[in-house]
Coordinates of C-alpha atoms in Angstrom, one line a residue:
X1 CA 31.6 -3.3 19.5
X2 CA 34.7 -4.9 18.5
X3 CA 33.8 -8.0 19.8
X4 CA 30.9 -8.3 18.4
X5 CA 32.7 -7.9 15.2
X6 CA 35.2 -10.1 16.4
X7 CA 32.4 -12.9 17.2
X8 CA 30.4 -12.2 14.0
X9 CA 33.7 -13.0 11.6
X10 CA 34.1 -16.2 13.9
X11 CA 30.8 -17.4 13.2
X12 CA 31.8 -16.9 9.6
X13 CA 35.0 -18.9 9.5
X14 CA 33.5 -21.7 11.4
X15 CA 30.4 -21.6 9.0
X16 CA 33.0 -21.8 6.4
X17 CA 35.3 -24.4 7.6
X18 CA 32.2 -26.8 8.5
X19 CA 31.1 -26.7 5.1
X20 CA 34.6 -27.9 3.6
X21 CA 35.5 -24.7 2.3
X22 CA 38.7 -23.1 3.8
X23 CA 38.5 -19.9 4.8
X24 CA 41.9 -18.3 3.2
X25 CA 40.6 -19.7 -0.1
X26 CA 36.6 -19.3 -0.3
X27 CA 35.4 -16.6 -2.7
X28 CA 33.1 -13.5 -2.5
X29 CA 30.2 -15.6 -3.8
X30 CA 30.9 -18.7 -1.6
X31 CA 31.4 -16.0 1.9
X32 CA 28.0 -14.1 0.6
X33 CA 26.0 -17.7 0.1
X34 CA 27.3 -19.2 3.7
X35 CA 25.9 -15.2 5.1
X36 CA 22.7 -15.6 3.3
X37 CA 22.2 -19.3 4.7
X38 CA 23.1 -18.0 8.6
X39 CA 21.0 -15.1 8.1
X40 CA 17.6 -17.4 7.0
X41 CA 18.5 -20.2 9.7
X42 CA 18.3 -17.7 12.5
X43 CA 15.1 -15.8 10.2
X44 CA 13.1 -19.4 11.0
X45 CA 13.6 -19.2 15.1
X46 CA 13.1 -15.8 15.2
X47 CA 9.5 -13.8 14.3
X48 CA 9.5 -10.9 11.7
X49 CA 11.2 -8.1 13.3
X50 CA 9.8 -4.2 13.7
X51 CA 10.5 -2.0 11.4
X52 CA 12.6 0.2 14.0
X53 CA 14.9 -3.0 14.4
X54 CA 15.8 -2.7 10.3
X55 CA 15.9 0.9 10.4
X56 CA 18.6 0.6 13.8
X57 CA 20.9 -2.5 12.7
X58 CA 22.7 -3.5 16.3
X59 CA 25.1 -5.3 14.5
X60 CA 28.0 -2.2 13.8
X61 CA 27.8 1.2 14.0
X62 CA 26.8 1.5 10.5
X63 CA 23.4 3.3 9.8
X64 CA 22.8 3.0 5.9
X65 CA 24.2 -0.3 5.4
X66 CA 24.1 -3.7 7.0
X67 CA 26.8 -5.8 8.1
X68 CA 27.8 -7.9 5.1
X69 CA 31.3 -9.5 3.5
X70 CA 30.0 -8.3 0.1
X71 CA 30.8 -4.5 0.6
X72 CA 34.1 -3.7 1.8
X73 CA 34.9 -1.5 4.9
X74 CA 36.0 1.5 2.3
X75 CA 32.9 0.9 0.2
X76 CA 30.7 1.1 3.6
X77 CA 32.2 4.4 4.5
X78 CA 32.0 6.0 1.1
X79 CA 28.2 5.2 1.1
X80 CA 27.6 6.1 4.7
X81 CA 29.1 9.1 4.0
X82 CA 28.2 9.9 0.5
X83 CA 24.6 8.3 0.0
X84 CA 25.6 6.1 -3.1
X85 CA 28.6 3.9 -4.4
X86 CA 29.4 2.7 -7.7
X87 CA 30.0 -1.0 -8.5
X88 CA 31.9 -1.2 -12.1
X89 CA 31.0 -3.5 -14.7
X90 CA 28.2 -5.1 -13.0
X91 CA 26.0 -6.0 -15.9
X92 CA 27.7 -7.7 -18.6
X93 CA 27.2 -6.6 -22.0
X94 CA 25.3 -9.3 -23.6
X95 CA 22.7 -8.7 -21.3
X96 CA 22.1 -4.9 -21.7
X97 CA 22.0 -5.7 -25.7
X98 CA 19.1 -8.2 -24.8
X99 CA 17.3 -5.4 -22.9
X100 CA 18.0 -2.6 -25.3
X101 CA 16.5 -5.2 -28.1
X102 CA 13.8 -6.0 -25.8
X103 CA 12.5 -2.3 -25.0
X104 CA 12.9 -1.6 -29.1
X105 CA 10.7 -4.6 -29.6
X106 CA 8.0 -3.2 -27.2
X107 CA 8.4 0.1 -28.6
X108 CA 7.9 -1.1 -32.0
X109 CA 4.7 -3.0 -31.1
X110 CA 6.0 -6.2 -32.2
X111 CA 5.9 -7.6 -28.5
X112 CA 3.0 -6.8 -26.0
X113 CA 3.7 -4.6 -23.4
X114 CA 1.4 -6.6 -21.0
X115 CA 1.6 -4.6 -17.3
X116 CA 4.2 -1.8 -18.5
X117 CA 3.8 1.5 -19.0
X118 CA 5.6 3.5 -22.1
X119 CA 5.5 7.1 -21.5
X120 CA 6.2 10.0 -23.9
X121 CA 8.7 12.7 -23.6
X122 CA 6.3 15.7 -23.2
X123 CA 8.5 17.6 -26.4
X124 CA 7.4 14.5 -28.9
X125 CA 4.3 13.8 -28.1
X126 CA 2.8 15.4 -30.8
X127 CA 5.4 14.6 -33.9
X128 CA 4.8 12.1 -36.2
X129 CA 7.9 9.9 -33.8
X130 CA 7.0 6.2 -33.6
X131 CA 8.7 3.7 -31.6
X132 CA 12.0 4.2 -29.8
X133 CA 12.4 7.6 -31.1
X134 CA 8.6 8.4 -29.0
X135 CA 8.9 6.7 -25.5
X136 CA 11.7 7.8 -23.1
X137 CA 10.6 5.3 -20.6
X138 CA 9.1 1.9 -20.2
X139 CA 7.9 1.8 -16.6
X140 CA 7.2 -1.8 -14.4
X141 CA 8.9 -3.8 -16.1
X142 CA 9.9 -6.6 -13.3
X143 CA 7.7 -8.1 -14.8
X144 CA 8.3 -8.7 -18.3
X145 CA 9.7 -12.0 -19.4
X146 CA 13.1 -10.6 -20.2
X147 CA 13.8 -6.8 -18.8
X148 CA 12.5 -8.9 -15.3
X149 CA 16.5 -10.4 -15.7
X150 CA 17.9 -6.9 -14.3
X151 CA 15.4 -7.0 -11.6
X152 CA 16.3 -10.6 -10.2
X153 CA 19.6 -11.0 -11.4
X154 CA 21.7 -12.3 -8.3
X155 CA 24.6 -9.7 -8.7
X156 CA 22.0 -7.0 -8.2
X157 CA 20.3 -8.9 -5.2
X158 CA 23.5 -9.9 -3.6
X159 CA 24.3 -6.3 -3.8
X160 CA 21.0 -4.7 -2.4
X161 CA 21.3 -7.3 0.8
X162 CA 23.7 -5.1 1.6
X163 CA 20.9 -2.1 2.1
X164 CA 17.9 -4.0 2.6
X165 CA 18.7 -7.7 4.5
X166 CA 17.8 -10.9 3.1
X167 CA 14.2 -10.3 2.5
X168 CA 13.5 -8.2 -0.9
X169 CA 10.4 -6.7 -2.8
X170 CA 11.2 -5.1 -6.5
X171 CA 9.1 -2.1 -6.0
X172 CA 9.7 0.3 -8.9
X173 CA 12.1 -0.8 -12.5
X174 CA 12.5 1.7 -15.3
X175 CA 14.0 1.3 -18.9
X176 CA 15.4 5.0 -19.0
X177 CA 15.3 6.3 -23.1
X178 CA 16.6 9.7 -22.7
X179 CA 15.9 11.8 -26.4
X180 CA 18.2 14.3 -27.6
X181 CA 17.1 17.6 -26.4
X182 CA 14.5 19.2 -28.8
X183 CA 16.0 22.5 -27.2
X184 CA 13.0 23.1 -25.0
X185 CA 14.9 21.5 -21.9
X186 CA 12.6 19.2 -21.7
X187 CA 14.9 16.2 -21.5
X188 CA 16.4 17.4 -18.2
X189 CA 15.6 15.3 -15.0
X190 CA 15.0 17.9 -12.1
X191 CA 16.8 17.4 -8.9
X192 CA 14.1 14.9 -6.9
X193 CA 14.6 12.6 -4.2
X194 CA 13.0 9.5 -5.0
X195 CA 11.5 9.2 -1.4
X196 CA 9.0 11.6 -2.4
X197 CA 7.1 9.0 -4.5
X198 CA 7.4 5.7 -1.8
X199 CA 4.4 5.6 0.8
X200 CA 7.0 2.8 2.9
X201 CA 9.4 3.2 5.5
X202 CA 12.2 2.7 6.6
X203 CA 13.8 5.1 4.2
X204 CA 17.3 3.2 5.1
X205 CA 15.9 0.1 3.7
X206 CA 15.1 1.3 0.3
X207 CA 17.7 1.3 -2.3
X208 CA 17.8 2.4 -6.1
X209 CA 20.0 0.5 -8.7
X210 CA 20.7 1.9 -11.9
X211 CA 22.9 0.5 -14.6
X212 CA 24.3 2.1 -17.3
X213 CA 23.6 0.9 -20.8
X214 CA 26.2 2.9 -22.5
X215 CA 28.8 5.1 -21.3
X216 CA 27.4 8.1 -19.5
X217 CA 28.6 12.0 -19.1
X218 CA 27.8 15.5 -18.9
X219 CA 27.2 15.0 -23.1
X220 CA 24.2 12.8 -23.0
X221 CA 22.8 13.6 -19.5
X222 CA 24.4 11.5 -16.9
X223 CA 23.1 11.0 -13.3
X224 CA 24.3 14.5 -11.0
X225 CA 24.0 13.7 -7.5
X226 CA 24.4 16.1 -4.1
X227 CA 26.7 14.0 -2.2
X228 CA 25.8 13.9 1.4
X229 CA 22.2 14.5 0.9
X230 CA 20.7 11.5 1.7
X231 CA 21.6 12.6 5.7
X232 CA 18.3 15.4 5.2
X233 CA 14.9 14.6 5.6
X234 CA 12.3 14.2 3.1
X235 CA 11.8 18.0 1.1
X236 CA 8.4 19.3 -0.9
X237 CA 8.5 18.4 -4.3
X238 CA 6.7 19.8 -7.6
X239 CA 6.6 20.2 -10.8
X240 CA 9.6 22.2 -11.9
X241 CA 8.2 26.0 -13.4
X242 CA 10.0 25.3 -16.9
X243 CA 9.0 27.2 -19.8
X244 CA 8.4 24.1 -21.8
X245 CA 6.9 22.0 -19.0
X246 CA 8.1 19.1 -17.8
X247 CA 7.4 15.0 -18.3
X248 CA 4.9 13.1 -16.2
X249 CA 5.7 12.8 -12.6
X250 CA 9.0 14.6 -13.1
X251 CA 8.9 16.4 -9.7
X252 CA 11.6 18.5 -7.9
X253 CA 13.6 19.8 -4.5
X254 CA 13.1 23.9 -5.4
X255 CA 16.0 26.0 -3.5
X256 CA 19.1 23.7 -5.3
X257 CA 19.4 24.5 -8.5
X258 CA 22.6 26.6 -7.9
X259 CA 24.0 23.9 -5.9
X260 CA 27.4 22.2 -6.9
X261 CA 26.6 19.1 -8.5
X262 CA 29.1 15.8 -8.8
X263 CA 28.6 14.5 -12.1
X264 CA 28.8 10.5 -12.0
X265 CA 30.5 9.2 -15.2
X266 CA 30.0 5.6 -15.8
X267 CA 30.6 2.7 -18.6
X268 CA 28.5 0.8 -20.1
X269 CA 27.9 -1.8 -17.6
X270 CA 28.5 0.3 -14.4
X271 CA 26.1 0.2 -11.6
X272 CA 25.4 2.9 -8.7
X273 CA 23.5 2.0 -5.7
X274 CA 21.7 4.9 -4.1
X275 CA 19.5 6.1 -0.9
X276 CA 16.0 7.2 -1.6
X277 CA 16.8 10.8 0.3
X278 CA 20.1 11.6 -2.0
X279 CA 18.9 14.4 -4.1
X280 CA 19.6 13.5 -7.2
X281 CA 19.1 14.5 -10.7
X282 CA 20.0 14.4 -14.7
X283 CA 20.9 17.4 -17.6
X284 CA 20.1 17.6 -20.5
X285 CA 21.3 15.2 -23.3
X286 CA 23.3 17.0 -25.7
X287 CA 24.3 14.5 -27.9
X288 CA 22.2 13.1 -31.3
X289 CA 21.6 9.1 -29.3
X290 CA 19.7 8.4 -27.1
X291 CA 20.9 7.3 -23.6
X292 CA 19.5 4.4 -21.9
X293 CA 19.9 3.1 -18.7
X294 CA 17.8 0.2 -16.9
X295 CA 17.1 0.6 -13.1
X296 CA 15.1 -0.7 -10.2
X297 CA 14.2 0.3 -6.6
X298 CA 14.2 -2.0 -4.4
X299 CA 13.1 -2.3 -0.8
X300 CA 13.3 -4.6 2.7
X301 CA 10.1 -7.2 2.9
X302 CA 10.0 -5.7 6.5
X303 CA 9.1 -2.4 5.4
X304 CA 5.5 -1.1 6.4
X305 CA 3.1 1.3 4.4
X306 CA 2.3 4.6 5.7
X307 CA -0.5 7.2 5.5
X308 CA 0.6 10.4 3.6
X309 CA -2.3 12.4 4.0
X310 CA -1.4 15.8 5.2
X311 CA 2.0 15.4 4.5
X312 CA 4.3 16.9 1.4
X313 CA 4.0 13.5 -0.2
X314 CA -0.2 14.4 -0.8
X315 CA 0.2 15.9 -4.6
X316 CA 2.1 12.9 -6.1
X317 CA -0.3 10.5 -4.5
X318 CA -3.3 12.3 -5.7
X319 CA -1.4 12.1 -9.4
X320 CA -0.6 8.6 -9.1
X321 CA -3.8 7.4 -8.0
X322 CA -5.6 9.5 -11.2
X323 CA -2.7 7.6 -13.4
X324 CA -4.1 4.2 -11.9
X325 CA -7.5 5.3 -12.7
X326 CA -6.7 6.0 -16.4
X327 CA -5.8 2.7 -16.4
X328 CA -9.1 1.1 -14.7
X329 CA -7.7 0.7 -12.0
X330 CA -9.4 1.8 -8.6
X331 CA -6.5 2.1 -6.2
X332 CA -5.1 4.3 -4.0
X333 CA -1.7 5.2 -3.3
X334 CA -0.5 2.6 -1.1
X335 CA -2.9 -0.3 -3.1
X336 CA -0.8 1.1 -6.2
X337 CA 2.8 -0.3 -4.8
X338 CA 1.3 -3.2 -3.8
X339 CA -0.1 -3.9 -6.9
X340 CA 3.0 -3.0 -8.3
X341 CA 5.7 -4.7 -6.0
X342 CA 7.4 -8.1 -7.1
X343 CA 8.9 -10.1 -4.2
X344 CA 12.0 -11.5 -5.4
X345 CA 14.4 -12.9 -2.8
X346 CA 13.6 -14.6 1.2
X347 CA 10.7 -14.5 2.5
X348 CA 7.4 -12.2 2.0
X349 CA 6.9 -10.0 5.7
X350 CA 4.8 -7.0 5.6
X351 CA 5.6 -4.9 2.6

């Protein structure tokens, strides 16, 4: 093992000093574009790979991240270990303006919202709310001519390499508008794993991004997370047995509501990348704003669809597919993420 990793880093510093850069001097981005360009010269001699190969990286020892200069060895351990890892500041600040004023605009009608979905928070629906103050999320966005900026913005994509490889499909993006509570609980995100609502595997290749808009806490409902969870399997979700009800889709884990929850505060800016098993979750938001938060999953081109008939994934299939046919749309649940997916860096496989 340690000489592979001795070769690998060789490779590297040769790669680097043939292209004129020296090696004590070249930067994050100039180390992560001479990996990408090694990584697609040896993707043209070689066929697309089984999905058990990404899912088993030979490269390290690592199971849950891929051997790249972009994450550090600490910041590999902390998400092997953890199931998630915070990157500060990711997103500058112009840009979430532009995407807050974007989603306003939709909301307000006075841009089409062309392929997206805006979805009411189940406690508003029937108020006399318009706008931003009615819709806590607009769904499918990578598509838009503006929000689609989070979903391909190299920062993010040099990022998720590091948990997908080189070849990447934008497979689900959210524009997150969480209300202040009505005080029916409704604005609470039930513990879920986002697994639950992917027909592709490998799990490991599949990776969430979410960015803070503003600075998030317990006050206005920030991300809670079960550290460590991501190393389970796949639980039975449903719809959580709420007085109030719950929003669309908003399934959950049952047997963890008393279980000790870390809390992730973040600043505006701040970006956590996740694994599709951590359970995972959001309160209540206390406060009179509402928070907003942009995210995207993202998974590797090499990924392959599977059949979830019979399995615990059959009664969010069955209400995504009636949610396509509202729509027109005659799909079923794997034809719906196809229909939905965006490729958006290296090359197109089998997802």
């Amino acid at each position: 093992m340690e000489l592979r990793r001795r070769a690998s880093n060789l490779i590297l510093r040769n790669a680097v000093y043939c292209l004129g850069v020296k090696t004590r001097t070249a930067t994050t981005a100039e180390r992560m574009k001479i990996f990408r360009h090694l990584q697609r010269r040896d993707a043209v001699s070689t066929p697309s790979f089984s999905t058990a190969a990404v899912a088993s990286p030979t490269t390290d020892s690592y199971r849950y991240t891929l051997n790249n200069p972009l994450l550090s060895k600490s910041q590999r351990d902390f998400y092997e270990a953890k199931g998630y890892l915070v990157i500060p500041k990711l997103i500058d600040d112009d840009l979430i303006e532009e995407f807050r004023q974007r989603f306003v605009d939709i909301c307000e009608g006075r841009i089409p919202k062309g392929t997206m979905i805006l979805m009411k928070e189940v406690s508003l629906k029937d108020t006399d709310l318009k706008g931003e103050f009615l819709y806590y999320k607009a769904q499918d966005y990578h598509w838009d001519e503006v929000l689609s900026k989070y979903a391909l913005h190299p920062k993010v994509l040099d990022y998720v390499e590091c948990f997908t490889g080189p070849n990447i499909k934008a497979m689900h993006s959210m524009l997150i508008n969480k209300p202040p509570d009505s005080g029916k609980m409704t604005s609470k995100h039930p513990l879920h794993q986002d697994l639950h609502y992917f027909p592709f595997r490998p799990a490991d290749r599949i990776v969430a991004v979410w960015t803070a808009m503003e600075k998030v806490n317990e006050d206005n409902g920030c991300l809670v997370v079960i550290p460590g969870s991501h190393k389970g399997e796949l639980l039975p979700h449903d719809y959580p047995k709420w007085e109030h009800g719950a929003n669309k889709a908003f399934h959950q884990v049952e047997g963890y509501e008393d279980h000790p929850l870390v809390p992730l505060h973040m600043e505006k800016g701040d970006t956590v990348f996740f694994h599709p098993i951590l359970i995972h979750g959001s309160d209540i938001n206390k406060t009179k704003g509402f928070r907003k938060a942009i995210s995207c999953h993202y998974a590797a081109s090499e990924c392959h669809y599977i059949d979830v008939d019979g399995t615990t994934q059959e009664n969010i299939a069955k209400e995504v597919e009636e949610m396509a046919a509202r729509r027109g749309l005659d799909l079923n649940f794997k034809n719906v993420w196809k229909y939905k997916g965006r490729h958006v860096r290296g090359r197109q496989i089998t997802l």
